[in-house]
Amino acid sequence: MAIGGTPSGAVEGGEQRALPNLLDKNKALSILSYLSVFPDLGLQIITLSDLECDYINARSCCSKLNKWVVPEVIGHAVVTVLMLISLHWFIFLLNLPVATWNIYRYIMVPSGNMGVFDPTEIHNRGQLKSHMKEAMIKLGFHLLCFFMYLYSMILALIND
Amino acid sequence: MQLPSGYGSHPPNYSAPSGHYSQVPNKAGASHLDNQYRASYYPTYYSAPAQNVMTPPVGTSVLNTQESQQLYNKTPPHTGGSAEGPIQGAISSASYLHTSAQQSYSAFGNHYSTSVSSSVASQGFPLNSDHYTMPVVSSAVYPNVSYSVAAGSVYGQAFTSQSLPAVGQFKETNTFSSQSTSVPHLLQQHVPVGYNTTLSTISSAQSVQDNLCRNLTGSVAKVNNQINAGGIDSSQPVHPVSQSVLFTKPGAGTSVSSAVISSVRTPAPSLSSQPRSSPSVTQSPELALQEAIDSSSTTSSASPVLNNYDALEGGGYPEARSVTSSPVPAPSVPQTSKASKPFGYGYPTLQPGYQNAAPPTPVQPSNSGHHPGFQHYPQQYPGVNQLSSSLGGLSLQHSQQPESLRPVNLTQDRNILPVSSVPAPVPNLNSDLRKLNCSPDSFRCTLTNIPQTQALLNKAKLPLGLLLHPFRDLTQLPVITSSTIVRCRSCRTYINPFVSFIDQRRWKCNLCYRVNDVPEEFMYNPLTRSYGEPHKRPEVQNSTVEFIASSDYMLRPPQPAVYLFVLDVSHNAVEAGYLTIVCQSLLENLDKLPGDSRTRIGFITFDSTVQFYNLQEGLSQPQMLIVSDIDDIFLPTPDSLLVNLHESKELIKDLLNALPNMFTNTRETHSALGPALQAAFKLMSPTGGRISVFQTQLPSLGAGLLHSREDPNQRSSTKVVQHLGPATDFYKKLALDCSGQQTAVDLFLLSSQYSDLASLACMSKYSAGCIYYYPSFHRSHNPAQAEKLQKDLKRYLTRKIGFEAVMRIRCTKGLSIHTFHGNFFVRSTDLLSLANVNPDAGFAVQMSIEESLTDTSLVCFQTALLYTSSKGERRIRVHTLCLPVVSSLADVYAGADVQAVVCLLANMAVDRSVSSSLSDARDALVNAVVDSLASYMSTASNLQQSMLIAPNSLKLFPLYILALLKQKAFRTGTSTRLDDRVYAMCQMKSQPLVHLMKMIHPNLYRIDKLIDESTIHVNDRVVPQPPLQKLSAEKLTREGAFLMDCGSIFYIWIGKNCDNNFIKDVLGYPNYASVPQKMTQLPEVDALSSERTRSFISWLRDSRPLSPVLQVIKDENPAKTDFFQHLIEDRTEAAFSYYEFLLNIQQQICK
């Protein structure tokens, strides 16, 4: 789930002179992380809907999804921090709630559970639905971010 | 909408009746299966039409007058202004309402007797699914709708279904006979009146009568003709309809006639086009009606209607009767339905209210969608129903109420406990369905009247869910061996008594409404050795059946019974002395272990190392293999650790004899439970089976080690109770691995100090095992626990067991299951994976209503449990439960099953306390009472708000919730050990309802005067039946002796001044002082009181699988607190008394 770093780099085009090294890194990292965002979210949605349709076992579904929880948390946190460092306040604030939520979700997993997605609970109390909803919302958020980043990148290129 | 012709003029009138009728179908829908009701349907149906007829002319007046009687009175003028008109009305109203209704009611009691009238319509049409819809159309929403169309559809279908009806008819006869008395009146009186006005109608009426005389066989044609003749005029058609109704009733009255009708049905050519000419009218009354309608209405509309109907049927009416399979025609009988509805419900008292309500309901407004097309029919009904029912609910207060709705003033009525145990409410189905329905012991729903919509359910504030005990020991169970198991092709539902046979070759699934073919084999009934009677097959006659499954139901050859015992042999365990008991019990029951010649058994012991036992046949003595590498556990000799029970019996016996003494001098205090379990899993994974783990302390070595999390100072904390959830996911993962390999882990925890049951329990929870907990177990210091272990083990080792099981719970389209409770792993949305299933396991599920159930009057639930028996047979046990759908809040409350509600709430509260906090769960429990009672009181507007009123069905609700709050699992303020609490929670999740209720609210009996009590005879034994006592110290007298039945334990409390004769005779001691402190058995004394007491106790014991331990308690006994903590109506330092609790609830309601 590492979120759109690419755009962040683009946005920073104007400040590149001030922080050239950092921005380059930032750019590269965000491109990398962006590459993983959509496949990851897509995977999450596809796996969950597979589970809904009974194509997949709850156990394998959850272990598949849990593998991606930590990369997502880290990726998004890194991007958010990079935004802060490069002083993109608006984008930073936009990403902050989502990143916080990701971390919170990861930390709040009860000690006995097998991760954010627990095969013994995922069918109870509408958890499957709420996970699905969450994934959808995040997908929407990242799409929005993607276009924002794209826009600011183009803007930065033009300004250059 | 095309109907316009005659009816168009009087749309409002029509619509109103239709509304009524529509209700009927739903309620009657419950009765679909019953043919009886269909029969009864006719009468009502017709009567209803009659009313309708009258009304149209009345027009405005009808609307105003809501009462049927009023309607009738007014009608006369319309009918032709003849003096008879008024008479008719009077007669009809009087006879209809009073005679027919009351008589039928009395005769039928709560059954759908009322439905008789309403359901009658259905009878006529039983075979035709279309029929059902048809009537609806005509009567209900579409006053204008061409009746002819409907009729046409009906007929066409009727043809197909003709062959089947016989069974239904039979049933009908009975009901009819009872009703017949009332019917005649109507007929006779009516006929003269109505006929005068319209010639055509008269003729039809006569013809009807003729039909009756002739058993209705040939008369249909006549009726049609006559009707047609008369019906041409738009205004006139109405009359014929009414007449026909009346007549039909008589027909219904004679059982023979009704039967004939069903059989007679000729294929009606599309009525719409040929209404007049068509002689086909099979259901004479209905035909008459419809035809009349047709004549009045334009025929052209018919064809489209038909199509729509077909479409509708495909998905719409789940309730088709089993026998005839025709959908209930209820819709056609709007008014009657209303009147009848109450009856159907079995709430005779409601009737007046309903009747009143029904007429006024404007059908059209409610059904907005109807006009465009017929397709919307089903929906229309519901809408109408809702309206009418809500009206009925309002009127409830004025009229008499069903017993379950009788308001009970909780604060004043102190004696709310029934005399004997609380019975499960019986769903308001007709008697036939009720007979077929699943036993409440195996299958219970919290609401025996299912609300139509989620909104209604939310309004009722009661949880909707099922409580299952699917693998219960049954004394009678039809086992079916058949090469093909008949199932719905789309939803895979097993054929059950609530499906409908459309004709001999097809049946309609009652869950998804798909029409399936009846396979050739199914046509032959092995029971009666007859051919062509699929509806008499045992699958269709029993709601609980067991199939022997073919190889299609196996992923691999059925596994043998495999038992592995994993025993803790650390110092702690040896000290407690459980090994002796376990080995002894095993030795005694070795031959009784369920299994066949392939049964295998193995043993693993562990302390800080893991010991395996090679029991391979041929060895001179058992060989112990010690593996001390617990970080990377391996199996020393994988092939010889699990051995065939029969081949190695001698070695096994040697081992069991030697085992208790092998470790007597051990100094090993550590416990490597995790590695031992890993080894057990490796050993079991090739076959699957059962692992029984005996553990006596906190696991302290290797994987899965745990640390003490309990702070003894927090035991009586009123604030936060922590650590209710597991500390590690090791046991959960292990359980899921086991579950995947069809292995269940059963845990016996025998510990004297904290052992973190919350973590350990996971190994059983998710592998479908069971959990036993013996706090402060010691063989000699705590004989009660030792005895309990012994008895539990006996039951545990010898009870039935099912291997590699899966259970699926299916429910009617529109309902969905969202939460499961119990010990299992939910593998996919509705598939529970149960590595083992045992007869003492209960399950619960919560449901929500995803789609409105307005187009159905019945919902069904089916659990199918597929398992491998200990004999290596693959079997499927299927339970099917059928419940009516209701649309009014009052009905929802009337059908509430308070015990099921409480048990489901207990399950939900356990979840809540683990996922959130205990105080949250407690608040939620209290809120459940407050909300539901507040909601009830707001529906009953005439109740004084200052009192705390509950419907009779829920009068025990606050008491049970208070009991739950004082239960070990949820209590606060009283010192409760964490393990005790967690164990109580585990039990709530996995116990079946009967046991759980005793745990929550024990039964208290006074037993020192059993000789005077009334008795029953069971197997030549005289069993006294003392009344239940309130759980309050005020009931305990020093002069008495009391027995408290807590499910797994019996307490006998002896008062200080108890009669010496009782002590001498029953306890075998001369006086109170000489009764010992630890007494766990009653001596066999040859005295009447002793005999009675013992027979009473053994009768109580026989009712449950686990034989409970008996404990005699005197005043100074330390166990006294155990006894007194169950007196939940009394005040404790930390909790309310019952009365205070009620006041508290009242306060919250008023807020």
mmCIF file of N, CA, C and O in Angstrom, chain B residues 623-668:
data_model
loop_
_atom_site.group_PDB
_atom_site.id
_atom_site.type_symbol
_atom_site.label_atom_id
_atom_site.label_comp_id
_atom_site.label_asym_id
_atom_site.label_seq_id
_atom_site.Cartn_x
_atom_site.Cartn_y
_atom_site.Cartn_z
ATOM 1 N N GLN B 623 6.447 -49.632 24.954
ATOM 2 C CA GLN B 623 7.788 -49.086 24.887
ATOM 3 C C GLN B 623 7.695 -47.570 24.975
ATOM 4 O O GLN B 623 6.958 -46.955 24.194
ATOM 5 N N MET B 624 8.389 -46.981 25.909
ATOM 6 C CA MET B 624 8.324 -45.531 26.023
ATOM 7 C C MET B 624 9.476 -44.893 25.258
ATOM 8 O O MET B 624 10.616 -45.310 25.376
ATOM 9 N N LEU B 625 9.155 -43.909 24.442
ATOM 10 C CA LEU B 625 10.174 -43.221 23.663
ATOM 11 C C LEU B 625 10.158 -41.766 24.080
ATOM 12 O O LEU B 625 9.127 -41.099 23.984
ATOM 13 N N ILE B 626 11.270 -41.283 24.562
ATOM 14 C CA ILE B 626 11.309 -39.918 25.077
ATOM 15 C C ILE B 626 11.979 -39.002 24.073
ATOM 16 O O ILE B 626 13.074 -39.279 23.599
ATOM 17 N N VAL B 627 11.325 -37.930 23.741
ATOM 18 C CA VAL B 627 11.917 -36.923 22.870
ATOM 19 C C VAL B 627 12.142 -35.678 23.696
ATOM 20 O O VAL B 627 11.193 -35.083 24.215
ATOM 21 N N SER B 628 13.364 -35.306 23.857
ATOM 22 C CA SER B 628 13.632 -34.153 24.714
ATOM 23 C C SER B 628 13.905 -32.897 23.904
ATOM 24 O O SER B 628 14.022 -31.813 24.468
ATOM 25 N N ASP B 629 13.981 -33.029 22.606
ATOM 26 C CA ASP B 629 14.210 -31.853 21.776
ATOM 27 C C ASP B 629 12.866 -31.184 21.493
ATOM 28 O O ASP B 629 12.257 -31.375 20.438
ATOM 29 N N ILE B 630 12.429 -30.405 22.473
ATOM 30 C CA ILE B 630 11.074 -29.873 22.315
ATOM 31 C C ILE B 630 11.000 -28.683 21.373
ATOM 32 O O ILE B 630 9.915 -28.256 21.007
ATOM 33 N N ASP B 631 12.134 -28.142 20.980
ATOM 34 C CA ASP B 631 12.067 -27.017 20.057
ATOM 35 C C ASP B 631 11.826 -27.486 18.631
ATOM 36 O O ASP B 631 11.313 -26.737 17.802
ATOM 37 N N ASP B 632 12.213 -28.702 18.368
ATOM 38 C CA ASP B 632 12.001 -29.222 17.022
ATOM 39 C C ASP B 632 11.488 -30.643 17.180
ATOM 40 O O ASP B 632 12.215 -31.611 17.036
ATOM 41 N N ILE B 633 10.231 -30.716 17.480
ATOM 42 C CA ILE B 633 9.672 -32.010 17.862
ATOM 43 C C ILE B 633 9.548 -32.921 16.642
ATOM 44 O O ILE B 633 9.317 -32.459 15.528
ATOM 45 N N PHE B 634 9.776 -34.188 16.843
ATOM 46 C CA PHE B 634 9.614 -35.144 15.743
ATOM 47 C C PHE B 634 8.997 -36.424 16.300
ATOM 48 O O PHE B 634 8.967 -36.639 17.519
ATOM 49 N N LEU B 635 8.521 -37.244 15.424
ATOM 50 C CA LEU B 635 7.907 -38.491 15.851
ATOM 51 C C LEU B 635 8.948 -39.595 15.745
ATOM 52 O O LEU B 635 9.473 -39.848 14.663
ATOM 53 N N PRO B 636 9.245 -40.256 16.844
ATOM 54 C CA PRO B 636 10.302 -41.267 16.807
ATOM 55 C C PRO B 636 9.966 -42.454 15.908
ATOM 56 O O PRO B 636 10.785 -42.865 15.091
ATOM 57 N N THR B 637 8.808 -43.008 16.042
ATOM 58 C CA THR B 637 8.423 -44.123 15.173
ATOM 59 C C THR B 637 7.004 -43.881 14.693
ATOM 60 O O THR B 637 6.043 -44.357 15.299
ATOM 61 N N PRO B 638 6.848 -43.124 13.641
ATOM 62 C CA PRO B 638 5.529 -42.647 13.244
ATOM 63 C C PRO B 638 4.492 -43.753 13.062
ATOM 64 O O PRO B 638 3.309 -43.519 13.232
ATOM 65 N N ASP B 639 4.928 -44.936 12.722
ATOM 66 C CA ASP B 639 3.960 -45.970 12.358
ATOM 67 C C ASP B 639 3.365 -46.706 13.540
ATOM 68 O O ASP B 639 2.285 -47.271 13.452
ATOM 69 N N SER B 640 4.074 -46.727 14.639
ATOM 70 C CA SER B 640 3.627 -47.613 15.702
ATOM 71 C C SER B 640 3.109 -46.859 16.920
ATOM 72 O O SER B 640 2.933 -47.433 17.979
ATOM 73 N N LEU B 641 2.879 -45.577 16.746
ATOM 74 C CA LEU B 641 2.410 -44.820 17.909
ATOM 75 C C LEU B 641 0.888 -44.831 18.006
ATOM 76 O O LEU B 641 0.315 -44.824 19.092
ATOM 77 N N LEU B 642 0.251 -44.817 16.846
ATOM 78 C CA LEU B 642 -1.201 -44.958 16.823
ATOM 79 C C LEU B 642 -1.491 -46.386 16.390
ATOM 80 O O LEU B 642 -1.170 -46.770 15.268
ATOM 81 N N VAL B 643 -2.084 -47.149 17.280
ATOM 82 C CA VAL B 643 -2.223 -48.574 16.967
ATOM 83 C C VAL B 643 -3.678 -48.983 16.958
ATOM 84 O O VAL B 643 -4.534 -48.309 17.535
ATOM 85 N N ASN B 644 -3.919 -50.067 16.303
ATOM 86 C CA ASN B 644 -5.271 -50.578 16.247
ATOM 87 C C ASN B 644 -5.714 -51.025 17.631
ATOM 88 O O ASN B 644 -5.038 -51.809 18.304
ATOM 89 N N LEU B 645 -6.848 -50.533 18.028
ATOM 90 C CA LEU B 645 -7.330 -50.786 19.387
ATOM 91 C C LEU B 645 -7.501 -52.277 19.655
ATOM 92 O O LEU B 645 -7.163 -52.777 20.726
ATOM 93 N N HIS B 646 -7.986 -52.990 18.672
ATOM 94 C CA HIS B 646 -8.303 -54.397 18.920
ATOM 95 C C HIS B 646 -7.070 -55.281 18.858
ATOM 96 O O HIS B 646 -6.933 -56.212 19.634
ATOM 97 N N GLU B 647 -6.167 -54.919 17.953
ATOM 98 C CA GLU B 647 -4.982 -55.755 17.821
ATOM 99 C C GLU B 647 -4.032 -55.572 18.996
ATOM 100 O O GLU B 647 -3.348 -56.500 19.405
ATOM 101 N N SER B 648 -3.983 -54.371 19.524
ATOM 102 C CA SER B 648 -3.006 -54.109 20.596
ATOM 103 C C SER B 648 -3.675 -53.922 21.944
ATOM 104 O O SER B 648 -3.148 -53.234 22.810
ATOM 105 N N LYS B 649 -4.810 -54.512 22.102
ATOM 106 C CA LYS B 649 -5.583 -54.226 23.309
ATOM 107 C C LYS B 649 -4.808 -54.563 24.581
ATOM 108 O O LYS B 649 -4.829 -53.817 25.558
ATOM 109 N N GLU B 650 -4.096 -55.669 24.544
ATOM 110 C CA GLU B 650 -3.389 -56.078 25.759
ATOM 111 C C GLU B 650 -2.320 -55.071 26.142
ATOM 112 O O GLU B 650 -2.188 -54.686 27.304
ATOM 113 N N LEU B 651 -1.593 -54.637 25.132
ATOM 114 C CA LEU B 651 -0.554 -53.651 25.401
ATOM 115 C C LEU B 651 -1.153 -52.357 25.944
ATOM 116 O O LEU B 651 -0.614 -51.724 26.848
ATOM 117 N N ILE B 652 -2.273 -51.986 25.368
ATOM 118 C CA ILE B 652 -2.914 -50.739 25.812
ATOM 119 C C ILE B 652 -3.350 -50.873 27.263
ATOM 120 O O ILE B 652 -3.164 -49.960 28.085
ATOM 121 N N LYS B 653 -3.882 -52.033 27.582
ATOM 122 C CA LYS B 653 -4.314 -52.230 28.964
ATOM 123 C C LYS B 653 -3.114 -52.207 29.910
ATOM 124 O O LYS B 653 -3.188 -51.619 30.995
ATOM 125 N N ASP B 654 -2.053 -52.817 29.478
ATOM 126 C CA ASP B 654 -0.839 -52.781 30.299
ATOM 127 C C ASP B 654 -0.410 -51.349 30.555
ATOM 128 O O ASP B 654 -0.091 -50.961 31.680
ATOM 129 N N LEU B 655 -0.416 -50.586 29.473
ATOM 130 C CA LEU B 655 0.029 -49.207 29.603
ATOM 131 C C LEU B 655 -0.879 -48.440 30.561
ATOM 132 O O LEU B 655 -0.415 -47.716 31.441
ATOM 133 N N LEU B 656 -2.170 -48.612 30.386
ATOM 134 C CA LEU B 656 -3.107 -47.864 31.230
ATOM 135 C C LEU B 656 -2.964 -48.269 32.694
ATOM 136 O O LEU B 656 -3.130 -47.441 33.596
ATOM 137 N N ASN B 657 -2.665 -49.514 32.923
ATOM 138 C CA ASN B 657 -2.473 -49.949 34.302
ATOM 139 C C ASN B 657 -1.180 -49.393 34.885
ATOM 140 O O ASN B 657 -1.109 -49.073 36.066
ATOM 141 N N ALA B 658 -0.180 -49.271 34.032
ATOM 142 C CA ALA B 658 1.120 -48.856 34.539
ATOM 143 C C ALA B 658 1.235 -47.342 34.653
ATOM 144 O O ALA B 658 1.937 -46.821 35.525
ATOM 145 N N LEU B 659 0.536 -46.662 33.789
ATOM 146 C CA LEU B 659 0.739 -45.217 33.659
ATOM 147 C C LEU B 659 0.607 -44.430 34.968
ATOM 148 O O LEU B 659 1.472 -43.602 35.273
ATOM 149 N N PRO B 660 -0.431 -44.663 35.769
ATOM 150 C CA PRO B 660 -0.584 -43.841 36.979
ATOM 151 C C PRO B 660 0.618 -43.944 37.916
ATOM 152 O O PRO B 660 0.886 -43.010 38.676
ATOM 153 N N ASN B 661 1.304 -45.063 37.864
ATOM 154 C CA ASN B 661 2.404 -45.233 38.809
ATOM 155 C C ASN B 661 3.765 -44.911 38.215
ATOM 156 O O ASN B 661 4.765 -44.902 38.910
ATOM 157 N N MET B 662 3.804 -44.692 36.917
ATOM 158 C CA MET B 662 5.101 -44.515 36.269
ATOM 159 C C MET B 662 5.786 -43.237 36.697
ATOM 160 O O MET B 662 6.998 -43.129 36.682
ATOM 161 N N PHE B 663 5.000 -42.227 37.041
ATOM 162 C CA PHE B 663 5.600 -40.913 37.284
ATOM 163 C C PHE B 663 5.462 -40.459 38.731
ATOM 164 O O PHE B 663 5.567 -39.284 39.021
ATOM 165 N N THR B 664 5.222 -41.411 39.612
ATOM 166 C CA THR B 664 4.916 -40.988 40.981
ATOM 167 C C THR B 664 6.025 -40.170 41.613
ATOM 168 O O THR B 664 5.784 -39.326 42.452
ATOM 169 N N ASN B 665 7.235 -40.422 41.225
ATOM 170 C CA ASN B 665 8.318 -39.717 41.893
ATOM 171 C C ASN B 665 8.922 -38.606 41.050
ATOM 172 O O ASN B 665 10.030 -38.171 41.299
ATOM 173 N N THR B 666 8.190 -38.182 40.082
ATOM 174 C CA THR B 666 8.762 -37.181 39.185
ATOM 175 C C THR B 666 9.015 -35.860 39.915
ATOM 176 O O THR B 666 8.273 -35.484 40.813
ATOM 177 N N ARG B 667 10.097 -35.198 39.521
ATOM 178 C CA ARG B 667 10.364 -33.883 40.095
ATOM 179 C C ARG B 667 10.227 -32.810 39.020
ATOM 180 O O ARG B 667 10.602 -31.657 39.232
ATOM 181 N N GLU B 668 9.748 -33.226 37.935
ATOM 182 C CA GLU B 668 9.649 -32.310 36.802
ATOM 183 C C GLU B 668 8.433 -31.419 36.976
ATOM 184 O O GLU B 668 7.300 -31.910 37.024
#
